[in-house]
GROMACS .gro file of C-alpha atoms in nm:
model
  375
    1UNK     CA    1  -3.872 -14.509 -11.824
    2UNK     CA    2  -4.211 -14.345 -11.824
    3UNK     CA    3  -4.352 -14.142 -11.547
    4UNK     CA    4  -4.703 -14.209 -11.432
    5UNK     CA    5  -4.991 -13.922 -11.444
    6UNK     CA    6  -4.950 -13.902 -11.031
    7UNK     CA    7  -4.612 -13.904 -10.994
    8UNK     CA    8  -4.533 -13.640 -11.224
    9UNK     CA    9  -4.789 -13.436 -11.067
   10UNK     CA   10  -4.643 -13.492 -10.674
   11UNK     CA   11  -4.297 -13.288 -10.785
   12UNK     CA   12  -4.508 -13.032 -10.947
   13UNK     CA   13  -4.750 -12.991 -10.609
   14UNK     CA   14  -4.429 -12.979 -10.379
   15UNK     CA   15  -4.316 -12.675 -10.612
   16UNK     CA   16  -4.629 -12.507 -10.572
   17UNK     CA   17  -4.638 -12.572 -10.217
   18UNK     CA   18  -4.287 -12.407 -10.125
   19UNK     CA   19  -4.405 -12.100 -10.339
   20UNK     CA   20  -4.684 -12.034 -10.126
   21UNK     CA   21  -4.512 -12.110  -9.846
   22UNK     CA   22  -4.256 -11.853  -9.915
   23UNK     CA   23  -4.543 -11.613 -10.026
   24UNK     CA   24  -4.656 -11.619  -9.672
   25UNK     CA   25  -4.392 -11.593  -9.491
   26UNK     CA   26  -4.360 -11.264  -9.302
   27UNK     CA   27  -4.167 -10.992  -9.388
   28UNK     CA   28  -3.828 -11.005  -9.184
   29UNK     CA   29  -3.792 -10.749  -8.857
   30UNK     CA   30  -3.705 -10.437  -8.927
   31UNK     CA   31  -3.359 -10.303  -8.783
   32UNK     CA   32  -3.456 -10.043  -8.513
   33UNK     CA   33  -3.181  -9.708  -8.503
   34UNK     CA   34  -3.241  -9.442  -8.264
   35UNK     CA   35  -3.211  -9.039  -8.359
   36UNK     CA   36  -3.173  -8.831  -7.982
   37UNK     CA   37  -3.161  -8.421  -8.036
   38UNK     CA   38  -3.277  -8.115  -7.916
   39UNK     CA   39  -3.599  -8.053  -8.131
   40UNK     CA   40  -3.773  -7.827  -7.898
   41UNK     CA   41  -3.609  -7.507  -7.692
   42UNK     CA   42  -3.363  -7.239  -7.772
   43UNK     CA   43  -3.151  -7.484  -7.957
   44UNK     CA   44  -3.460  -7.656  -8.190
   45UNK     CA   45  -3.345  -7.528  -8.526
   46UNK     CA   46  -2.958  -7.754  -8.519
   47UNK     CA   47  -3.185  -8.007  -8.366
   48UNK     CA   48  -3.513  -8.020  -8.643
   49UNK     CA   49  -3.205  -8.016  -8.898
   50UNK     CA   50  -3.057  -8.311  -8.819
   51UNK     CA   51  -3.364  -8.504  -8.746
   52UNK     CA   52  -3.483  -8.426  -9.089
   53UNK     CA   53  -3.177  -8.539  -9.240
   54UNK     CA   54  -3.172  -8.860  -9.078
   55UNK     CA   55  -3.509  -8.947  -9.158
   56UNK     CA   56  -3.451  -8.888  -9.549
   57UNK     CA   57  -3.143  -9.108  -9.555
   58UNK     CA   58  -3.322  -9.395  -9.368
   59UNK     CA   59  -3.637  -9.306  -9.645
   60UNK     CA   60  -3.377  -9.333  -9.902
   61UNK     CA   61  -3.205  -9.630  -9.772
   62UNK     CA   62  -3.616  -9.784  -9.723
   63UNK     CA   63  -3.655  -9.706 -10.092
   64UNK     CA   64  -3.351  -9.862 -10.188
   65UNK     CA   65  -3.468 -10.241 -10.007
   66UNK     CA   66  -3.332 -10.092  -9.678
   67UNK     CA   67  -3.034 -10.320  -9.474
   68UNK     CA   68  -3.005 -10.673  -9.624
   69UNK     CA   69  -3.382 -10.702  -9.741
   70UNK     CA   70  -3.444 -10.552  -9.384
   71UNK     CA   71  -3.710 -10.209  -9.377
   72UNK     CA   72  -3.508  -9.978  -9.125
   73UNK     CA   73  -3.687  -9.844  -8.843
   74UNK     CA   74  -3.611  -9.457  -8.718
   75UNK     CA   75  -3.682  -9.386  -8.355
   76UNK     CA   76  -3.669  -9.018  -8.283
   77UNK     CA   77  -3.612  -8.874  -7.968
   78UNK     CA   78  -3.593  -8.491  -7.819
   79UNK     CA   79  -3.366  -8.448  -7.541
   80UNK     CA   80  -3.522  -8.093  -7.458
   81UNK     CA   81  -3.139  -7.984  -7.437
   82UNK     CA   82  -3.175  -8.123  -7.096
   83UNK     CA   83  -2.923  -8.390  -6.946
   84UNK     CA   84  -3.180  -8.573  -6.742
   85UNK     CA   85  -3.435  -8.584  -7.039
   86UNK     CA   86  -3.142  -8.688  -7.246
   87UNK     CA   87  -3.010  -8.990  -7.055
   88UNK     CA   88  -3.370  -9.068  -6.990
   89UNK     CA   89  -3.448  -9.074  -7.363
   90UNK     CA   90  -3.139  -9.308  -7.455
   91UNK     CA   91  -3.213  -9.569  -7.232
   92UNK     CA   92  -3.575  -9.563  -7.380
   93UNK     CA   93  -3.439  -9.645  -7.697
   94UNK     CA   94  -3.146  -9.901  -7.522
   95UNK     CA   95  -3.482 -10.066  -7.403
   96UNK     CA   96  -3.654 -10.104  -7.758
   97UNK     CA   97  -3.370 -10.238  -7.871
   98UNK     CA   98  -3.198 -10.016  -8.108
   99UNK     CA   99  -2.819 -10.106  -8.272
  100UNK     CA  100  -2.707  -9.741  -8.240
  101UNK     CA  101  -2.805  -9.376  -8.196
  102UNK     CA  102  -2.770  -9.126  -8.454
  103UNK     CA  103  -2.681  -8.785  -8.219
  104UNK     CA  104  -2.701  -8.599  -8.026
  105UNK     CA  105  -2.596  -8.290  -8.172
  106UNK     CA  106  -2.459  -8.072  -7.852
  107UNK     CA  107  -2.174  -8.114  -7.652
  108UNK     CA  108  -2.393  -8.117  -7.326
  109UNK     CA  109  -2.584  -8.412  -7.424
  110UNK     CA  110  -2.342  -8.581  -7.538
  111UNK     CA  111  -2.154  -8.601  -7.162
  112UNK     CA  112  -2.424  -8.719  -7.027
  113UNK     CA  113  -2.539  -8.986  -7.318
  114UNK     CA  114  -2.189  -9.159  -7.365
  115UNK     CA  115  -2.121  -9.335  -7.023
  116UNK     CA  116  -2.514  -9.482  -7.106
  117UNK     CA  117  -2.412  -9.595  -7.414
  118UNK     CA  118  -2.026  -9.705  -7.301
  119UNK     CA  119  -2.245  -9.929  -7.046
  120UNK     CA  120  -2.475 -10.010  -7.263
  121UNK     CA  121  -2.224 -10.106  -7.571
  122UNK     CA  122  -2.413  -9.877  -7.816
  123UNK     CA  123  -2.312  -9.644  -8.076
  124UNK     CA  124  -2.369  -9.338  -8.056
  125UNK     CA  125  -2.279  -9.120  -8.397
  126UNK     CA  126  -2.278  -8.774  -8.365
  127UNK     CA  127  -2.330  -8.524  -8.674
  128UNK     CA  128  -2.259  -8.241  -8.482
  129UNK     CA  129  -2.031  -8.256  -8.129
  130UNK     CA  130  -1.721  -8.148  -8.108
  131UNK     CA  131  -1.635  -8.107  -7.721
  132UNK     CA  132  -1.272  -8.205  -7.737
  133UNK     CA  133  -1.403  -8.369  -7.394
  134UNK     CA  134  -1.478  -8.658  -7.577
  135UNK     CA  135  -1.157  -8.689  -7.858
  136UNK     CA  136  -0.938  -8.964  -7.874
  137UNK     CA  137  -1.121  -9.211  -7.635
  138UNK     CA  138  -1.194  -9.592  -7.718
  139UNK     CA  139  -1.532  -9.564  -7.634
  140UNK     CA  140  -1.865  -9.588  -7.776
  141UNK     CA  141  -1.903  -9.206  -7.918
  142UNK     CA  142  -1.804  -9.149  -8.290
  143UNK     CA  143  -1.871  -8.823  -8.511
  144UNK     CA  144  -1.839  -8.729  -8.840
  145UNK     CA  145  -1.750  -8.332  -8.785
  146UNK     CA  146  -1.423  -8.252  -8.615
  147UNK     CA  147  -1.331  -8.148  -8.264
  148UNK     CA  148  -1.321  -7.784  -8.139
  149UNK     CA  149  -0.919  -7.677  -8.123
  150UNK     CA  150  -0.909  -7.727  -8.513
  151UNK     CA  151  -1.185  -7.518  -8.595
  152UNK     CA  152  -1.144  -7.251  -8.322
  153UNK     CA  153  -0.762  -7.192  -8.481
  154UNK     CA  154  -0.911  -7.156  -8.829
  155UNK     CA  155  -1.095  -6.883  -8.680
  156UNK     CA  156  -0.825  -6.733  -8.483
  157UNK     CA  157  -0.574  -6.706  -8.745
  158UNK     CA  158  -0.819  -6.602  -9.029
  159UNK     CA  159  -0.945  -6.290  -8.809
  160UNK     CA  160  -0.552  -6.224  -8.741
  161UNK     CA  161  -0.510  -6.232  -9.127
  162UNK     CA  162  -0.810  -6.017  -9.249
  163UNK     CA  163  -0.783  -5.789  -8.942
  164UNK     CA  164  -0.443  -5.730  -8.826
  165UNK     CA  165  -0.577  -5.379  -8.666
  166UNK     CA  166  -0.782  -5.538  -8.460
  167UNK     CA  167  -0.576  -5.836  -8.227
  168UNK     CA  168  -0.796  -5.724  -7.917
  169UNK     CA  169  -1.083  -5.922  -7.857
  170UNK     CA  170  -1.444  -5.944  -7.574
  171UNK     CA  171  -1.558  -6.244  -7.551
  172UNK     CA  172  -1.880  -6.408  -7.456
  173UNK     CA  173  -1.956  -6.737  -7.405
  174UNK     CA  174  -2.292  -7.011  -7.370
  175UNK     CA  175  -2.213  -7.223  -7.004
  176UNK     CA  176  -2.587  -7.395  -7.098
  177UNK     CA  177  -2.348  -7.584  -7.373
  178UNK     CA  178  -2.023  -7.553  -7.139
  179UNK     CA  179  -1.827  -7.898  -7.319
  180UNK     CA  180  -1.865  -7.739  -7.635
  181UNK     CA  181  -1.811  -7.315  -7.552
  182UNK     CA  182  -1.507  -7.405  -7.286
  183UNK     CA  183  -1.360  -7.622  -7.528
  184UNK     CA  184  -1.416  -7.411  -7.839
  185UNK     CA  185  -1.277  -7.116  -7.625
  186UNK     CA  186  -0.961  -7.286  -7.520
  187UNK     CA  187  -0.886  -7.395  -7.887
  188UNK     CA  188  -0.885  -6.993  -7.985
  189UNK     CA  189  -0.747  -6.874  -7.682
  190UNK     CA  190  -0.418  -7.074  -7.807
  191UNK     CA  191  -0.414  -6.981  -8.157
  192UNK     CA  192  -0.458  -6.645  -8.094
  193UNK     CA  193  -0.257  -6.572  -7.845
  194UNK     CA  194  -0.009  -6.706  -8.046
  195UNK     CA  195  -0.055  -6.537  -8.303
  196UNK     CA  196  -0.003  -6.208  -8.112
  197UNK     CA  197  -0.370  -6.141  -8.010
  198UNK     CA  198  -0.498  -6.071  -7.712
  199UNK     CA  199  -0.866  -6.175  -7.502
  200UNK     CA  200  -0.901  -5.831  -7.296
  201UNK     CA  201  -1.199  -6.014  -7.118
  202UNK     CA  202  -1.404  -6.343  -7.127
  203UNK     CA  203  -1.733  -6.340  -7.001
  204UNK     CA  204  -1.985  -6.620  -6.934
  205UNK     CA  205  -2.325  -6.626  -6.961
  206UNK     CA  206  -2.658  -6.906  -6.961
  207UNK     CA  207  -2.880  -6.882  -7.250
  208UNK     CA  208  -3.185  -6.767  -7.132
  209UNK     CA  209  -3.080  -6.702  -6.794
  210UNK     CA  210  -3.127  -6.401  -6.582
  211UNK     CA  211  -2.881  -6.185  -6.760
  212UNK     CA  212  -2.998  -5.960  -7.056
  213UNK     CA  213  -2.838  -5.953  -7.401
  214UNK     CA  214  -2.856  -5.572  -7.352
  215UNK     CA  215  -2.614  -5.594  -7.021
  216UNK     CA  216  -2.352  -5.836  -7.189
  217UNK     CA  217  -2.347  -5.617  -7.497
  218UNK     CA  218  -2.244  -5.302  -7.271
  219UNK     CA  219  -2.040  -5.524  -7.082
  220UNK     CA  220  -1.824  -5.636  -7.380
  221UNK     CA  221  -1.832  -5.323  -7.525
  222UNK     CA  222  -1.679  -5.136  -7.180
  223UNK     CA  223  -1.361  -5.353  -7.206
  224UNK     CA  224  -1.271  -5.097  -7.525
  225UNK     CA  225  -1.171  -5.442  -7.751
  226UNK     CA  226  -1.157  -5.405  -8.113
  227UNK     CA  227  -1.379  -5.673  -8.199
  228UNK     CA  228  -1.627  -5.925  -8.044
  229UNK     CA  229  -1.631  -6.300  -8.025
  230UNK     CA  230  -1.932  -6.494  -7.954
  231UNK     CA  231  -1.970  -6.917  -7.902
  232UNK     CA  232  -2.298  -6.983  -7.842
  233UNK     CA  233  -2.602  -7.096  -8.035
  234UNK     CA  234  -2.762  -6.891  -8.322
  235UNK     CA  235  -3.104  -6.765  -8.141
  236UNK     CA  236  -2.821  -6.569  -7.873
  237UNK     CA  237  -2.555  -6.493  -8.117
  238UNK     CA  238  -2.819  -6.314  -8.371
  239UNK     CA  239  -2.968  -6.145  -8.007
  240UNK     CA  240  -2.654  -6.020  -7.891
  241UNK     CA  241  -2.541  -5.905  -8.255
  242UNK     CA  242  -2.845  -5.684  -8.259
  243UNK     CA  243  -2.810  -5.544  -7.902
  244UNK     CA  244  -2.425  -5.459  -8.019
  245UNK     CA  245  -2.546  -5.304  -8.293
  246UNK     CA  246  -2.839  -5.067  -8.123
  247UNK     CA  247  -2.593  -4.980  -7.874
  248UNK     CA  248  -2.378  -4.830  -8.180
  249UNK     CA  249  -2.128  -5.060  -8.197
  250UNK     CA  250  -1.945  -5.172  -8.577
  251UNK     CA  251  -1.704  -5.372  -8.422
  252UNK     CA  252  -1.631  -5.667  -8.625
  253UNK     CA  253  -1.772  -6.019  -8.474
  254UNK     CA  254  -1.697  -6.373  -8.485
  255UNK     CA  255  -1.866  -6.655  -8.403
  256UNK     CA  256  -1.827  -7.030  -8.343
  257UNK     CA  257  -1.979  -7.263  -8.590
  258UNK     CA  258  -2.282  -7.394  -8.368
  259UNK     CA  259  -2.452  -7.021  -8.428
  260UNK     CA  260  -2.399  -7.091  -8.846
  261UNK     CA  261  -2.776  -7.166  -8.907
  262UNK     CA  262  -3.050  -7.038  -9.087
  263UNK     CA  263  -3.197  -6.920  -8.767
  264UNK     CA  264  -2.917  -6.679  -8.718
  265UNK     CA  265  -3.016  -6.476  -9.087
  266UNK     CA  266  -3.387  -6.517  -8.953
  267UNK     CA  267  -3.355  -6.334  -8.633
  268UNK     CA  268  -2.983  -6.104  -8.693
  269UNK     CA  269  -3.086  -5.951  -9.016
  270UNK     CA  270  -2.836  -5.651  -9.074
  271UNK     CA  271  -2.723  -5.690  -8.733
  272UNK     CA  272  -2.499  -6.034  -8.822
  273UNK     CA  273  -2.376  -5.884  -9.183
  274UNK     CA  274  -2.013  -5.930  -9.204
  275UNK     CA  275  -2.039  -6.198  -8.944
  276UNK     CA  276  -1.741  -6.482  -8.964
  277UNK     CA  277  -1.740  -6.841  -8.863
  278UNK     CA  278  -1.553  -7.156  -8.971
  279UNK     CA  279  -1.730  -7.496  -9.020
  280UNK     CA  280  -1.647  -7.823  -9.161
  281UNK     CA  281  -1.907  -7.747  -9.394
  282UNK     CA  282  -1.892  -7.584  -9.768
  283UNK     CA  283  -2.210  -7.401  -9.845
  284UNK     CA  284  -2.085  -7.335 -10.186
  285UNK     CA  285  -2.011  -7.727 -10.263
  286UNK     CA  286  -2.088  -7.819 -10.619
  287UNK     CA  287  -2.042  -8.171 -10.548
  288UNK     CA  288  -2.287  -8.360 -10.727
  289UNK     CA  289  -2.387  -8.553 -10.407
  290UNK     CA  290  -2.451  -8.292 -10.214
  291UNK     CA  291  -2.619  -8.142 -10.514
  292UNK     CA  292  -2.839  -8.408 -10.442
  293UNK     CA  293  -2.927  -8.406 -10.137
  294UNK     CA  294  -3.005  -8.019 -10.104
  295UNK     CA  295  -3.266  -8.074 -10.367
  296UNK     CA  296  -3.398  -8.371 -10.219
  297UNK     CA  297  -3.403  -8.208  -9.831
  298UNK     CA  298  -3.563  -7.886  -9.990
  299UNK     CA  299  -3.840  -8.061 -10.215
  300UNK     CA  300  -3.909  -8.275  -9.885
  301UNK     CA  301  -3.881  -8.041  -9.582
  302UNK     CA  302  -3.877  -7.709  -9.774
  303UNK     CA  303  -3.579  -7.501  -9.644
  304UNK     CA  304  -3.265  -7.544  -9.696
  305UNK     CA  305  -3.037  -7.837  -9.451
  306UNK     CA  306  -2.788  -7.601  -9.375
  307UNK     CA  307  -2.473  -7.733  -9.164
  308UNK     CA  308  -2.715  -7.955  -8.974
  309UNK     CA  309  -2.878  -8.155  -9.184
  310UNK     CA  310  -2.638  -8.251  -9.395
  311UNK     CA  311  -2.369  -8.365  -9.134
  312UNK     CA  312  -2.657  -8.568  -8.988
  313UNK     CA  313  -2.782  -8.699  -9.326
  314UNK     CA  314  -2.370  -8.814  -9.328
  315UNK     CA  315  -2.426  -8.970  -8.979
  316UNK     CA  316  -2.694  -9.209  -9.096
  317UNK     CA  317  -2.537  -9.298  -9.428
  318UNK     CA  318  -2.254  -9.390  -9.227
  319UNK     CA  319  -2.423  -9.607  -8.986
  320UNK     CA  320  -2.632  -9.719  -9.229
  321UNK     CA  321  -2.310  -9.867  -9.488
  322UNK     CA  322  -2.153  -9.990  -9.139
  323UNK     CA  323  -2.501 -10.179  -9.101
  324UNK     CA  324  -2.488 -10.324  -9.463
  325UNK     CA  325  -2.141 -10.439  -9.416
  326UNK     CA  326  -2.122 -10.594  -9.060
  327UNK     CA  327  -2.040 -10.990  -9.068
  328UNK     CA  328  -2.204 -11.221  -8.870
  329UNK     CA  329  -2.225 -11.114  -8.494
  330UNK     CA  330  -2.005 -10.851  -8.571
  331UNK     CA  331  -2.066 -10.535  -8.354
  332UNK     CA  332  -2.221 -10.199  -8.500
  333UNK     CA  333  -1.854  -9.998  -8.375
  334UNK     CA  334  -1.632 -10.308  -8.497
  335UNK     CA  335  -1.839 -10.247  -8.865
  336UNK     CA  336  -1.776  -9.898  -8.889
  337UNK     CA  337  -1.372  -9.911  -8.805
  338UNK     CA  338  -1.328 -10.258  -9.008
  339UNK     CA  339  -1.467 -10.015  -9.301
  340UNK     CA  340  -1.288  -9.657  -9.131
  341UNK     CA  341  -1.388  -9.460  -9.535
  342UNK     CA  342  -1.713  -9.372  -9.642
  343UNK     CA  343  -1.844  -9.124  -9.861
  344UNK     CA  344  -1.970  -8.804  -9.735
  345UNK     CA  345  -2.184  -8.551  -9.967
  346UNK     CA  346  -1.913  -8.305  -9.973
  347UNK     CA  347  -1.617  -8.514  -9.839
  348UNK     CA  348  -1.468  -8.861  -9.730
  349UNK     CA  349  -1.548  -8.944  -9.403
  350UNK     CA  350  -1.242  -9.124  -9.256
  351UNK     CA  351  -1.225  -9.257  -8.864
  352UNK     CA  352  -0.963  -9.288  -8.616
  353UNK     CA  353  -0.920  -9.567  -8.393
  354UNK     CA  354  -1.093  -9.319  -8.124
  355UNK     CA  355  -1.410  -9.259  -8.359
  356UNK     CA  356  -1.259  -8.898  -8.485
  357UNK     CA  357  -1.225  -8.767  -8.804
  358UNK     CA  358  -1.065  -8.437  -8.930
  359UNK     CA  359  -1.260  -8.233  -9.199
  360UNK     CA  360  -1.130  -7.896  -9.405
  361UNK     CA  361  -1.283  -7.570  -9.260
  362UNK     CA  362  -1.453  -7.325  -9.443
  363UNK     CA  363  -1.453  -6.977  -9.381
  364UNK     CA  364  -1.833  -6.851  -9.404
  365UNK     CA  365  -1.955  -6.500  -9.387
  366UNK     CA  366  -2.271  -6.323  -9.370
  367UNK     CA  367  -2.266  -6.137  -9.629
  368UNK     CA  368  -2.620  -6.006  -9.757
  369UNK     CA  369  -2.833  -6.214  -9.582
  370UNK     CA  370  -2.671  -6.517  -9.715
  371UNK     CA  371  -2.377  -6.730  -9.578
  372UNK     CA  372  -2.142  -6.754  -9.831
  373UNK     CA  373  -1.777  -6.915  -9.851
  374UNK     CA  374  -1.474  -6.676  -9.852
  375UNK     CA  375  -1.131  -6.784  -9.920
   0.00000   0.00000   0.00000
């Protein structure tokens, strides 16, 4: 049977017709995440980090033909390091219709953000909190760092180890980031204590409040203790190391991991030399992933991520996979946990039922102007 001139054009014209159809269509909606963190204030520098290193992984993930064919769309947020600005700011992004909130990255925020987002049924995914306020909840508040106590005892019984001289400690603590320094505090306190230390006096202060650095240096350093503790963030901890150190004080000093930035080199300069922290965080990674990244963060944002920025670049990735792998009208939490392992830059990520993980620590020290790794 022969075709006819027409009729083997009409197939032809019905082809043609689909392809521009298809050509025309629009491009589908992007999927809309949220980033909340404190990118202004005392706190800026943890806060700049981690907004940086969300937006390159959603770049990345953009370059890559994004979620499903979908572009992904970052929403960025500052919550001032204010709990009214920060539930304020999440249910601006609730109302835009995000799937899920990469932050914040304080403990204080965090209190106020997760009954919002419990209500709301949004995930929140923290790169940096660690309040053991919020550990082993069903809830809507996940993290890829661990909680305080594990960290704080690193700390504890590494000082015990390198210093067994000195098992009398001052201590001074931030109550502007109270979940995270009470918590932090507590998880020390027991390690160290039982480890035959003692805390000869604790003493709370409000970053930037009417107390001077100056008095809580003399303060600490009139209890007689052989070394100082500080949790609180890096502008204060590099402050009150300097203030200790005009006053004529060599006293050895630890910190919690939250003062670990950059910032804290900027502004201590001799005064934090010798400085210890844990984190869940190896500076001196040669994992080729991480490798990566630092080149990528430093060619984009020039500086270097630091703690910060790469937990949070972990925090996207993470939501991000969940995103690629959810089924149907799966929910964003019920995505991550039905996948629990994904690849971090220097680790495997790997969630509880409660949204917790458990990472190595890392023993960092300032040690000429540099934080470096010590075993």
């Amino acid at each position: 049977m022969q075709w006819g001139r027409a009729e083997c054009r009409a197939p032809l014209l019905v082809v043609a017709l689909a392809l521009l159809l298809a050509g025309c269509a629009p491009p589908p909606e992007p999927i809309s995440i949220g980033f909340i963190g404190g990118t202004s204030g005392r706190v800026a520098d943890l806060g700049i980090a981690g907004r940086d290193g969300v937006q390159l992984a959603v770049d990345l993930r953009n370059q890559a033909g994004g979620v499903g064919g979908r572009a992904v769309r970052l929403l960025i947020r500052d919550d001032e390091q204010n709990p009214e600005v920060a539930a304020r700011v999440l249910r601006e992004l609730i109302d835009q219709g995000v799937v899920a909130v990469v932050g914040p990255m304080t403990s204080a925020m965090a209190m106020a953000m997760v009954p919002i987002a419990n209500e709301a049924k949004l995930l929140l995914l923290s790169p940096t909190v660690s309040t053991e306020d919020l550990s082993g909840r069903d809830d809507f508040f996940f993290r890829v760092g661990s909680s305080n106590h594990a960290n704080a005892a690193e700390v504890a019984r590494r000082h015990l180890q390198r210093h067994a001289d000195q098992r009398r400690l001052a201590v001074a603590y931030d109550l502007s980031n109270k979940a995270y320094s009470e918590t932090w505090l507590g998880g020390f306190r027991n390690a160290f204590e039982g480890g035959g230390g003692q805390l000869l006096t604790t003493i709370a202060f409000e970053s930037g409040g009417d107390k001077s650095l100056r008095q809580l240096a003399e303060e600490l350093l009139g209890s007689r203790a052989d070394g100082i503790l500080i949790v609180a963030n890096s502008v204060d901890t590099a402050l009150l190391c300097q203030q200790l150190r005009k006053l004529g004080s060599d006293l050895p000093i630890l910190a919690a991991e939250w003062a670990a930035t950059e910032r804290l080199i900027e502004l201590g300069g001799k005064a934090v030399e010798g400085l210890l922290v844990g984190q869940n965080f190896n500076r001196g990674s040669e994992a080729p992933r991480y490798l990566a990244f630092r080149e990528a963060y430093g060619e984009r944002f020039h500086r270097d991520p630091g703690f910060g920025g790469a937990l949070a670049f972990d925090a996207a990735n993470v939501l991000l996979e969940a995103l690629a792998r959810r089924q149907g009208e799966q929910g964003v939490k019920e995505a991550l946990l039905s996948v629990r392992r994904f690849d971090g830059l220097q680790a495997p990520i790997v969630f509880d039922d409660a949204g917790d993980v458990q990472l190595g620590v890392f023993m960092t020290v300032v040690r000429d102007g540099r934080l470096v790794v010590v075993e």
